[in-house]
Short mmCIF file of C-alpha atoms (C1' of nucleotides) in Angstrom, two decimals:
data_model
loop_
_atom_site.label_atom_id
_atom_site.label_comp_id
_atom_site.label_asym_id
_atom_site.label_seq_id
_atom_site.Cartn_x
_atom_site.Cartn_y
_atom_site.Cartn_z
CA UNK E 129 50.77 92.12 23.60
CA UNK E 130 53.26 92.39 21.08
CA UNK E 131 53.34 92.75 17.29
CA UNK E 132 55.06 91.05 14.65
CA UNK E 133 55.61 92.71 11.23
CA UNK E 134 57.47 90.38 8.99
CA UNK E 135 57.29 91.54 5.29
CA UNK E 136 56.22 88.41 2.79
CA UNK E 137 59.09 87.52 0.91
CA UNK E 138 61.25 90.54 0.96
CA UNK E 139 63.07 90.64 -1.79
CA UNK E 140 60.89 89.50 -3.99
CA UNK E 141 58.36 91.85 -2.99
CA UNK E 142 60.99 94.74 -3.56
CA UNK E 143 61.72 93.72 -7.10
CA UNK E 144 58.02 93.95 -7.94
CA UNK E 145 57.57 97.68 -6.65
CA UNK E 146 60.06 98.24 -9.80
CA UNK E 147 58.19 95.98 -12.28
CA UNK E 148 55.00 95.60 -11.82
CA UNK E 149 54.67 92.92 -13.87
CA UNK E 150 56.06 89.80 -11.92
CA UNK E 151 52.98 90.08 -9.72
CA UNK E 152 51.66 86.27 -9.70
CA UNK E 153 54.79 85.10 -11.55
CA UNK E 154 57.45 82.63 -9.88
CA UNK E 155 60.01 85.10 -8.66
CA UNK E 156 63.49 84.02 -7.19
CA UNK E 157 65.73 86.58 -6.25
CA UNK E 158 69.74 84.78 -5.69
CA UNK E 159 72.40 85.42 -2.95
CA UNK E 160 75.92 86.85 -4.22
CA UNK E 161 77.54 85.83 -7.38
CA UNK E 162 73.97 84.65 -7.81
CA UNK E 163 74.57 81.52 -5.78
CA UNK E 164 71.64 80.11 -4.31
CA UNK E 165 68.39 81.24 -3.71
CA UNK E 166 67.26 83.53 -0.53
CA UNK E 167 64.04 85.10 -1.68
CA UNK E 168 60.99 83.06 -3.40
CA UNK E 169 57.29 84.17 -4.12
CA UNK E 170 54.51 82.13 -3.42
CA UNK E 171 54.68 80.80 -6.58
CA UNK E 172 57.93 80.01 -6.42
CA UNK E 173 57.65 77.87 -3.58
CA UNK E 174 54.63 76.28 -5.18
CA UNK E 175 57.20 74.88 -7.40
CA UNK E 176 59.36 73.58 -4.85
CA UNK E 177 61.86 75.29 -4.51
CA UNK E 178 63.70 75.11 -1.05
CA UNK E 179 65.18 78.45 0.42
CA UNK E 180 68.83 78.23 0.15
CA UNK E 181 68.43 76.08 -3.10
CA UNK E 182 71.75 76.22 -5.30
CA UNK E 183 70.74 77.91 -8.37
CA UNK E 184 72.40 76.16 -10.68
CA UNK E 185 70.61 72.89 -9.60
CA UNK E 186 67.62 74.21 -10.56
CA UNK E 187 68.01 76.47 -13.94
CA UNK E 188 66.08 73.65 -16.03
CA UNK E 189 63.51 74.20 -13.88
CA UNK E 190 63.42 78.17 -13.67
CA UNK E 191 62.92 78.06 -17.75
CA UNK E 192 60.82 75.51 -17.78
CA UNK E 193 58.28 77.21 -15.97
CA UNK E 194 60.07 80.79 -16.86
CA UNK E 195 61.03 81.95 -13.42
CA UNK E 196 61.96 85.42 -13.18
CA UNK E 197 65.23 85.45 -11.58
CA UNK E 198 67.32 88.18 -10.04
CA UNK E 199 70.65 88.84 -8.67
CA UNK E 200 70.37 90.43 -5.15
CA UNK E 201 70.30 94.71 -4.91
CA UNK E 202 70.72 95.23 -0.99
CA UNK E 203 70.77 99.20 -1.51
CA UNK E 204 67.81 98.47 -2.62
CA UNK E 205 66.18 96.08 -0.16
CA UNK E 206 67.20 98.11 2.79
CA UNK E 207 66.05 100.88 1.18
CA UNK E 208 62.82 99.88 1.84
CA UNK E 209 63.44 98.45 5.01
CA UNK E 210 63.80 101.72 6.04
CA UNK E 211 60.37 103.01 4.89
CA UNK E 212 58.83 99.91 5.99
CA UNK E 213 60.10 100.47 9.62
CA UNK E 214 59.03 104.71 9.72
CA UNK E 215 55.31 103.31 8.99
CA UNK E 216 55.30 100.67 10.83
CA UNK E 217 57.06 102.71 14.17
CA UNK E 218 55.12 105.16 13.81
CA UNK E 219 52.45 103.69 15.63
CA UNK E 220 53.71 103.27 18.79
CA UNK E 221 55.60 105.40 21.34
CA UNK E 222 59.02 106.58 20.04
CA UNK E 223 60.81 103.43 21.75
CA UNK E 224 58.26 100.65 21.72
CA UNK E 225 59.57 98.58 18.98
CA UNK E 226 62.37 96.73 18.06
CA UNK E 227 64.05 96.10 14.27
CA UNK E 228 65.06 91.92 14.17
CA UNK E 229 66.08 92.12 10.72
CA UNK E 230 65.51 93.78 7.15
CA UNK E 231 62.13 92.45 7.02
CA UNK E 232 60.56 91.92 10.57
CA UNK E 233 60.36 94.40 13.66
CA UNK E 234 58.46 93.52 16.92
CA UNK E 235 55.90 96.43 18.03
CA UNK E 236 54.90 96.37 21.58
CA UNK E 237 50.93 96.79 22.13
CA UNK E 238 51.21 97.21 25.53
CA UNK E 239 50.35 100.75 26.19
CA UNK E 240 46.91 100.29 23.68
CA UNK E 241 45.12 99.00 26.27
CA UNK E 242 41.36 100.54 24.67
CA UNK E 243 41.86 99.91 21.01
CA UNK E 244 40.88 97.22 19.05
CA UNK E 245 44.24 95.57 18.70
CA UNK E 246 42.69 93.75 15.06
CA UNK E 247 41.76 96.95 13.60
CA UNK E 248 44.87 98.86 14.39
CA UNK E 249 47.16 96.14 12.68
CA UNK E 250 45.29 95.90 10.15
CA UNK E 251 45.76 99.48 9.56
CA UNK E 252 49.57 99.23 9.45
CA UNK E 253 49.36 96.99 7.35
CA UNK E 254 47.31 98.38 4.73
CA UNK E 255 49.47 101.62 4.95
CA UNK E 256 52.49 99.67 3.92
CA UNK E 257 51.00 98.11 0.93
CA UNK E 258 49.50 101.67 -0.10
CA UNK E 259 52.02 103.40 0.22
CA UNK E 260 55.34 101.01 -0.33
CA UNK E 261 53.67 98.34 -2.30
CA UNK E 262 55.13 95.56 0.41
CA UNK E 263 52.77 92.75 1.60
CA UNK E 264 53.27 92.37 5.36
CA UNK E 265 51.64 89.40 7.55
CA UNK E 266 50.99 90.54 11.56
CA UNK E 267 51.48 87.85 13.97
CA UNK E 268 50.03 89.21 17.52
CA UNK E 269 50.53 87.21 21.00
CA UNK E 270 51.43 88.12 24.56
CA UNK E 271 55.58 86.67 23.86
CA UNK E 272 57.63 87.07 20.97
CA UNK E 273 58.03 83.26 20.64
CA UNK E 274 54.48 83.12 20.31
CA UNK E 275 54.38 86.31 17.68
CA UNK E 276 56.47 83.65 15.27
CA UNK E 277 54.10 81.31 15.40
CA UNK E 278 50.82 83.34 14.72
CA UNK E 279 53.03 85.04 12.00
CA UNK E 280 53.21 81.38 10.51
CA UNK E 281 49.70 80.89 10.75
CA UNK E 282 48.62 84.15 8.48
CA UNK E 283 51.04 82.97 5.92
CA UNK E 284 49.98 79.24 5.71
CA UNK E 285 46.50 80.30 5.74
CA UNK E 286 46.46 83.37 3.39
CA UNK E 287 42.60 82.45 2.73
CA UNK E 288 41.33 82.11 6.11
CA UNK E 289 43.13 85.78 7.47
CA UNK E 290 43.13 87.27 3.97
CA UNK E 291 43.67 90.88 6.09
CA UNK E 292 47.05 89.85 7.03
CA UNK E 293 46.64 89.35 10.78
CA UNK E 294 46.09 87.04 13.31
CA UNK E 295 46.15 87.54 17.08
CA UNK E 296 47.15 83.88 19.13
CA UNK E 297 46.01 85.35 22.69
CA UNK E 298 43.44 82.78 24.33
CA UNK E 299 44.81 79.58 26.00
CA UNK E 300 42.49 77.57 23.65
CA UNK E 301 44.10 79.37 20.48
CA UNK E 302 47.79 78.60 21.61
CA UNK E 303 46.87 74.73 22.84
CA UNK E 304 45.55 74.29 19.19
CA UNK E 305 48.33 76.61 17.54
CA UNK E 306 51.21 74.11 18.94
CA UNK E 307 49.42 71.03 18.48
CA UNK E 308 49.33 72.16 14.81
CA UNK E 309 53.07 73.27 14.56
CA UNK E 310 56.08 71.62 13.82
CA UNK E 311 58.90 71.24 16.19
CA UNK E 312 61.06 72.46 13.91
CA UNK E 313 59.20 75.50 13.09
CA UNK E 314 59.40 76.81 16.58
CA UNK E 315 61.72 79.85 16.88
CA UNK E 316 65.19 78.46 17.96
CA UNK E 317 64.65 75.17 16.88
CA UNK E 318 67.54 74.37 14.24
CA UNK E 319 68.12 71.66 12.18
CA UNK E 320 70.03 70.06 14.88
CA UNK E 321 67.97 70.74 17.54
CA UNK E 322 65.06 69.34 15.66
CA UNK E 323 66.73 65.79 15.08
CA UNK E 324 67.22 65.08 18.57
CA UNK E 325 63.58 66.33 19.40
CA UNK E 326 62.21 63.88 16.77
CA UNK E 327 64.61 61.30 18.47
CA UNK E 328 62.74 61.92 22.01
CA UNK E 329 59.64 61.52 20.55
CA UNK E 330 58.55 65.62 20.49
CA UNK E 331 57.06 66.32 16.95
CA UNK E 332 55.08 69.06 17.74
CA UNK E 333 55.54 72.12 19.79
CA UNK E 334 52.59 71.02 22.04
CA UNK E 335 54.91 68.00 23.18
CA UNK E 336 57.84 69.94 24.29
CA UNK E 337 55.61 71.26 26.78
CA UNK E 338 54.88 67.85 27.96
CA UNK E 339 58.49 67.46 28.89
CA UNK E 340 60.17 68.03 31.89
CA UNK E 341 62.15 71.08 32.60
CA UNK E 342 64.98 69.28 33.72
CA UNK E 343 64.98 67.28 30.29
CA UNK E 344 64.96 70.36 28.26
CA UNK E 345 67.52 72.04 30.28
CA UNK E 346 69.56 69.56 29.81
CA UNK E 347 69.14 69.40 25.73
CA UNK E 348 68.47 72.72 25.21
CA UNK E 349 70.17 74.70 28.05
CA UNK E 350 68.84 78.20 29.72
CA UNK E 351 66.91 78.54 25.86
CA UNK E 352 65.05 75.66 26.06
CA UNK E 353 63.70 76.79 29.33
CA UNK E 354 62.81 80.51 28.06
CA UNK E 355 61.17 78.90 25.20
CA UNK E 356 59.48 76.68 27.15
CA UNK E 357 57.95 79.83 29.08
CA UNK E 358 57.32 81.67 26.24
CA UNK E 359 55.19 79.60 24.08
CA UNK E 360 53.29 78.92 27.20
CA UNK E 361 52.76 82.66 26.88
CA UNK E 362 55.01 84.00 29.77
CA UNK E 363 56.91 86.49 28.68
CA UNK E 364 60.62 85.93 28.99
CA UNK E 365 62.52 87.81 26.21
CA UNK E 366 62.31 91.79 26.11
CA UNK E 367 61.77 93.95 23.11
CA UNK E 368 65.40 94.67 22.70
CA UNK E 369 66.77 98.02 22.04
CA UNK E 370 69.48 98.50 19.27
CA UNK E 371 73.15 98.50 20.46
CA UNK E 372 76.73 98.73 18.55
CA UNK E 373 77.63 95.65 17.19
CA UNK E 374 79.84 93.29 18.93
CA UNK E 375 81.67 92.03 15.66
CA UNK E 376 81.58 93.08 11.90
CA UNK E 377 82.25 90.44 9.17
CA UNK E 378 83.28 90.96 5.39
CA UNK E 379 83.31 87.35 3.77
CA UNK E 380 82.53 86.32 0.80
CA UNK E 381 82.90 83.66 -2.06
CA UNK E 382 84.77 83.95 -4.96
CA UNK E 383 83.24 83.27 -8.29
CA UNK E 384 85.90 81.67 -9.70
CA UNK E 385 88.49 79.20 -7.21
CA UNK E 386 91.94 81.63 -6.38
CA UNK E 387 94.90 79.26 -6.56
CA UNK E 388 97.49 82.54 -6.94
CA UNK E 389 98.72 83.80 -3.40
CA UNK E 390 98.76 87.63 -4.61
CA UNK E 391 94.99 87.63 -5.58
CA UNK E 392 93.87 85.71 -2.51
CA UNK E 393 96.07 88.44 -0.77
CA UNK E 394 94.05 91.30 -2.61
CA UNK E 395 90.50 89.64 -1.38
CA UNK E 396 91.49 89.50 2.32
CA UNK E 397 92.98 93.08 2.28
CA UNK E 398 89.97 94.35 0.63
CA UNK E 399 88.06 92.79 3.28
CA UNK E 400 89.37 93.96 5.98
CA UNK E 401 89.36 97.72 4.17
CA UNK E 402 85.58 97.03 4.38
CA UNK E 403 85.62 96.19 7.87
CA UNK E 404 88.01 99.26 9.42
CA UNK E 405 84.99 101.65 7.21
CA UNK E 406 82.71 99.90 9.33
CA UNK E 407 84.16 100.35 11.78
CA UNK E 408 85.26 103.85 11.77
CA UNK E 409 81.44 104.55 10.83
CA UNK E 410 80.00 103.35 14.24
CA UNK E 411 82.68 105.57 15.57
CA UNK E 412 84.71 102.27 16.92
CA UNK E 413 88.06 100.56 17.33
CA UNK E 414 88.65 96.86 17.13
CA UNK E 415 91.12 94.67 19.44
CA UNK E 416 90.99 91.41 18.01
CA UNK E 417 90.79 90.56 14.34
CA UNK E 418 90.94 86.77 12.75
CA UNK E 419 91.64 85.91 8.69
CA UNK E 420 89.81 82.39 7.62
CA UNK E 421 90.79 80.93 4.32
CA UNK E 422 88.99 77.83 2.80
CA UNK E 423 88.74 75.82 -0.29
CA UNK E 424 85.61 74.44 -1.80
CA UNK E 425 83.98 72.41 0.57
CA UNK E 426 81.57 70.59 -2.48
CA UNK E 427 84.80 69.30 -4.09
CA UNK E 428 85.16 66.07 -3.28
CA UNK E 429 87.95 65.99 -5.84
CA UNK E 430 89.71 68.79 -5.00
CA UNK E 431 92.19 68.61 -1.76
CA UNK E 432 90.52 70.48 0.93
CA UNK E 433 92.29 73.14 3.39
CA UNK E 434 90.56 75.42 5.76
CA UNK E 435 92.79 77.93 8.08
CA UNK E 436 91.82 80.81 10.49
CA UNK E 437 93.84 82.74 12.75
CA UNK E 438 92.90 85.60 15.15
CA UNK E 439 95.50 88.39 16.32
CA UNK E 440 95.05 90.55 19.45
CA UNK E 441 96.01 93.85 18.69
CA UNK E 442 98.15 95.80 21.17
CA UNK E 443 96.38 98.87 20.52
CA UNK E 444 92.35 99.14 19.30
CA UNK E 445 92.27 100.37 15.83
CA UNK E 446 90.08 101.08 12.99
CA UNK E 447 91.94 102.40 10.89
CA UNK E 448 92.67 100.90 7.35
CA UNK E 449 96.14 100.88 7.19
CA UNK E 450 97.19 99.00 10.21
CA UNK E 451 94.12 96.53 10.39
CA UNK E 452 95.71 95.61 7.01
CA UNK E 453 98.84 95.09 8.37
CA UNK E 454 97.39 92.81 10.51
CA UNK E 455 95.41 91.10 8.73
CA UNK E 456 98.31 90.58 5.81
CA UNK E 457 100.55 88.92 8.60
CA UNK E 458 97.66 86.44 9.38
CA UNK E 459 97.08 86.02 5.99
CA UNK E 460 100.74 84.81 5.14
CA UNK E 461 100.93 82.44 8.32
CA UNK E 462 97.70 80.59 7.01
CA UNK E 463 97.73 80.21 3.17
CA UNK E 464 99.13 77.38 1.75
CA UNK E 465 100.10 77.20 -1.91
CA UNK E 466 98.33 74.30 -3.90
CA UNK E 467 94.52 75.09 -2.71
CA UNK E 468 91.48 76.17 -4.66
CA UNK E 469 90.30 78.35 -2.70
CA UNK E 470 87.06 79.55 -2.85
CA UNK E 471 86.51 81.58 0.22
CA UNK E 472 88.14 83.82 2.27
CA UNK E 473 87.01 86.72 4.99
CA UNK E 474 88.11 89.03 7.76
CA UNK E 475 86.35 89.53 11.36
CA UNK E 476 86.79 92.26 14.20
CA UNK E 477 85.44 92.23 17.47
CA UNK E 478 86.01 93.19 21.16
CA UNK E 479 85.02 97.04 20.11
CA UNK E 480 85.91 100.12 22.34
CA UNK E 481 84.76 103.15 20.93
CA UNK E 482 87.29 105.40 19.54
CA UNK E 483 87.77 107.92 22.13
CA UNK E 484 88.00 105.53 25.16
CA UNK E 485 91.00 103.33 23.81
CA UNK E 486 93.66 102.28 26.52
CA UNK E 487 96.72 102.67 24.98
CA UNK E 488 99.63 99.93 25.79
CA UNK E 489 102.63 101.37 26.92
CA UNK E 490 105.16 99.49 24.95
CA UNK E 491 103.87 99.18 21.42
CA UNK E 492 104.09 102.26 19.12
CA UNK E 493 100.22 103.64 18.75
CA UNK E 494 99.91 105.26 15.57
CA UNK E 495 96.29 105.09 15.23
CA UNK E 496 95.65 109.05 16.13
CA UNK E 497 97.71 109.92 13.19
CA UNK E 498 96.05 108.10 10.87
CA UNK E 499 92.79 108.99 11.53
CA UNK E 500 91.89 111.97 10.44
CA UNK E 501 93.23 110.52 6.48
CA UNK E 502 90.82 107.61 7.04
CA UNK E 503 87.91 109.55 7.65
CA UNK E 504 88.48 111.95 5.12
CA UNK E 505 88.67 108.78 2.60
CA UNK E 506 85.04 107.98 3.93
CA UNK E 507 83.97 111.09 3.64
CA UNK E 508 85.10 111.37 -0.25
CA UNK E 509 84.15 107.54 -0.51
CA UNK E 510 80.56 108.73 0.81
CA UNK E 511 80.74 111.89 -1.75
CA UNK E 512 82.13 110.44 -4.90
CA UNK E 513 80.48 106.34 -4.76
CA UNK E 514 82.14 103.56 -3.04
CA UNK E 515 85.69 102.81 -3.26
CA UNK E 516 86.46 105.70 -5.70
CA UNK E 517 89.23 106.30 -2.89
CA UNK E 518 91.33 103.09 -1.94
CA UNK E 519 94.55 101.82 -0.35
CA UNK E 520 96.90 100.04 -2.56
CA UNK E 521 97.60 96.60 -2.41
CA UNK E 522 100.40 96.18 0.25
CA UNK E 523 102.13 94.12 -0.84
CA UNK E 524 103.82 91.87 2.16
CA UNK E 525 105.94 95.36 2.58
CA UNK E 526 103.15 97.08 4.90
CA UNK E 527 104.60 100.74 4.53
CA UNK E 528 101.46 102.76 4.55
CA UNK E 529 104.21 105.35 3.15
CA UNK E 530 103.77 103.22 -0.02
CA UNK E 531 99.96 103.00 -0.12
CA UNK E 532 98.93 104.14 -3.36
CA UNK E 533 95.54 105.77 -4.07
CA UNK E 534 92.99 105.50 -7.11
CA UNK E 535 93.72 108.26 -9.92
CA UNK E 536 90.28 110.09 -8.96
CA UNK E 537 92.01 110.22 -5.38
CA UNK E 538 95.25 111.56 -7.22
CA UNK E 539 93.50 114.27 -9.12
CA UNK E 540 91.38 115.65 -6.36
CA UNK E 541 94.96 116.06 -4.51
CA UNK E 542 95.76 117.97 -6.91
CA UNK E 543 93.28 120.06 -6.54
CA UNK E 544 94.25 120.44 -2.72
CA UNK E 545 91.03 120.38 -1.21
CA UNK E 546 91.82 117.60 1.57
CA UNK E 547 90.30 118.50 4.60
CA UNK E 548 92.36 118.39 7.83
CA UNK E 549 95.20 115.75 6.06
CA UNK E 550 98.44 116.59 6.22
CA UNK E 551 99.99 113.20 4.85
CA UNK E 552 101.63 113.13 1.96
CA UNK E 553 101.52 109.46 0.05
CA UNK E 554 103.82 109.53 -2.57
"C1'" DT B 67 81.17 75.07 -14.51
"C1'" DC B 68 77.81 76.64 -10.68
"C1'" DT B 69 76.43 75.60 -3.39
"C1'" DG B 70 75.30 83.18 0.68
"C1'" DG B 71 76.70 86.55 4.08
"C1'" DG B 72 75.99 88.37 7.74
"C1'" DG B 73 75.10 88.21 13.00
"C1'" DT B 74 74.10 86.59 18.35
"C1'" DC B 75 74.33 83.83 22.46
"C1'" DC B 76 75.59 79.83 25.36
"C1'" DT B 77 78.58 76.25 27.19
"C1'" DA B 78 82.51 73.68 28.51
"C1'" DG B 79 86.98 73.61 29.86
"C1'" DG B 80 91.38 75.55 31.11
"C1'" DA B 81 94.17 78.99 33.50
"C1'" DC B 82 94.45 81.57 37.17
"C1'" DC B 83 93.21 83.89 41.63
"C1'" DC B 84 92.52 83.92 46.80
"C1'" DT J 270 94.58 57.41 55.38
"C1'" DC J 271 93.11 62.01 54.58
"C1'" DT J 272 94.43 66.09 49.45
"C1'" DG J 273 89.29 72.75 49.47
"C1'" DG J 274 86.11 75.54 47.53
"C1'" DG J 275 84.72 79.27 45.25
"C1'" DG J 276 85.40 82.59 42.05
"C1'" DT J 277 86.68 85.10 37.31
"C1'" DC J 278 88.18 85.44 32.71
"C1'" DC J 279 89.19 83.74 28.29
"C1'" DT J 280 88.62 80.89 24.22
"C1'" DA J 281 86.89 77.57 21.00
"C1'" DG J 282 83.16 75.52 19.31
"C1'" DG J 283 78.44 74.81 18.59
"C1'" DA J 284 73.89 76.10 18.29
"C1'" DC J 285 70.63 79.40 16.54
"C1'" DC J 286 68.60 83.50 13.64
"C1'" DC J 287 67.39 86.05 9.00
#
DNA sequence: TCTGGGGTCCTAGGACCC
DNA sequence: TCTGGGGTCCTAGGACCC
């Protein structure tokens, strides 16, 4: 059997270990430049408010009934993540689990083949409200897909498993389990997915398994068949275990629409700063990296532009300077002048890790040189706070020779403590 | 005025190979 | 008249997840 540990409401349960006091209360916590809402409590939900809600659609409502309302603190959240996860691994063999996301990791039960599987959940949970303060629900079942849906069932019936577990193992149990749920509640069923199931006449998950493979196959592909499998309790997806990433992304929304090229400019070449730090932290190099520009998509009367471009790089990199570069070149051959824009990111994938790069022969590789100044700039990043050490803009001119670093960075060259970098900038 | 920010995987189709 | 068959790799786009 496996174990599902998915943490009720996350964030919202986070902010109440710091104040106490918004237990009970309608709680919202709100995505970047407090934009729509990705955390509700009970209560809040109670008041109908949708996940994803735009906040500003609903602010009469939020003092109307005096919603407590925060702007998201992810040091914070994975903060506890990461005390959430040492409890909650620490009941199984050293590699027996697997982390999905900030708030839910699988546990697999396997190996307890002569405890009581109730008891022993119940346990973890109770150790991560004592000592966290974080409500958890446990979902247990023989497949993952079938973890999700016991999960659902503690949460929509808080009163009838008020210990915060439920365990979906007999064939009786499941048959009534997807005859109660929604098609679109089922793991991997997305809002598309769920219109064309309500067009074939599936509404619950029960009636997906009166379909024929072929059918499914054929709508779904290989996942409809795995899901198939799995919510008839045969196991088909694997606790996985955690590998690099295969892309990093740093996108965001601006709070205000950018209609000057230079500050546009500045956003994507901070971006892609962010992603050569992430890189460089997982110890590797990127070969392909793509700019996206876009306008705001909700202005009807606004013209509307969206633009991405990818560049293969003829040497992997991660370091800040020439992913810049790169990503300043893309950047001029998409913008257009005369947009609101109101979005803009960078993206890097097709890793090798830094000591295995193939190096073309033709194209200058300057990547060795600059590394040891990059990671001494995330070492005094780590030391001193987040960007306290930066590049300069670049200005279109791209001469790393140029690059100009914040005045802490200035005065602690003065000081001449640089480990290892031998690179003068001015 | 104000609408998130990450990720993964699969598929189809084209280019190319023998 | 008849015009192979089986691969791989790459990319764009679409679906999903939290």
């Amino acid at each position: 059997m496996y174990a599902l540990v998915d943490c009720n409401n996350f964030f919202v349960s986070c902010e109440r270990t710091l104040d106490s006091t918004l237990e009970n209360k309608p709680v919202v916590v709100l995505s970047n430049n407090d934009g729509c809402v990705v955390s509700r409590s009970r209560e809040a939900k109670k008041l109908g408010i949708p996940m994803a809600a735009p906040a500003f659609k609903y602010k009469e409502l939020f003092k109307q009934h005096d919603v407590k309302v925060f702007s998201a603190k992810f040091e914070l959240y994975n903060f506890k993540s990461q005390r959430v996860i040492e409890i909650a691994t620490s009941y199984v063999d050293k590699t027996d689990f697997e982390v999905y996301s900030i708030d839910e990791l699988f546990l697999d039960l396997t190996s307890f083949k002569y405890i009581d599987t109730h008891d022993y959940c119940v346990n973890i949970k109770n150790e991560i409200q004592d000592k966290e303060n974080i409500p958890v629900s446990i979902g247990v079942a023989p497949t993952k897909t079938l973890c999700k849906v016991a999960n659902r069932i503690v949460k929509d019936f808080p009163e009838k498993f008020n210990d915060g577990v439920y365990i979906l193992d007999t064939p009786e149990k499941i048959e009534k389990a997807l005859k109660w749920l929604n098609i679109g509640d089922v793991w991997g069923i997305g809002r598309r997915l769920a219109v064309t199931m309500h067009d074939s006449g599936v509404y619950k998950a029960w009636d997906l398994l009166q379909k024929p493979e072929m059918w499914v196959r054929k709508v779904m592909g290989i996942h409809g068949v795995r899901m198939m499998n799995e919510l008839k309790g045969i196991r088909q997806l694997e606790l996985d275990t955690p590998s690099p990433k295969k892309s990093i992304a740093v996108t965001r929304s601006f709070m205000q629409m950018l209609t000057k090229k230079d500050e546009v400019r500045e956003r994507v070449e901070t971006f892609g700063m962010y992603c050569s730090e992430r890189l460089r932290k997982q110890n590797t190099c990127c070969k392909m990296v793509t700019v996206f520009v876009q306008t705001n998509r909700f202005r009807k009367d606004l013209p509307e532009y969206r633009n991405a471009r990818t560049q293969i790089l003829p040497n992997p990199t991660n370091s800040s300077i020439l992913i810049g570069r790169v990503v300043n070149e893309l950047f001029e051959s998409i913008f257009e002048e005369g947009f609101h824009y109101k979005k803009a990111g960078v993206i890097v994938n097709d890793f090798v890790p830094e000591d295995q790069r193939l190096i073309s022969l033709f194209e200058e590789d300057t990547q060795n040189q600059h590394l040891p100044v990059m990671k001494a700039m995330d070492a005094m990043n780590k030391k001193y706070g987040k960007d306290k050490v930066r590049l300069g803009s670049m200005s279109g001119q791209n001469t790393w020779g140029r690059a100009q670093m914040s005045p802490e960075y200035e005065a602690f060259l003065k000081n001449n403590t640089l480990p290892e970098a031998n690179f003068r900038f001015h």
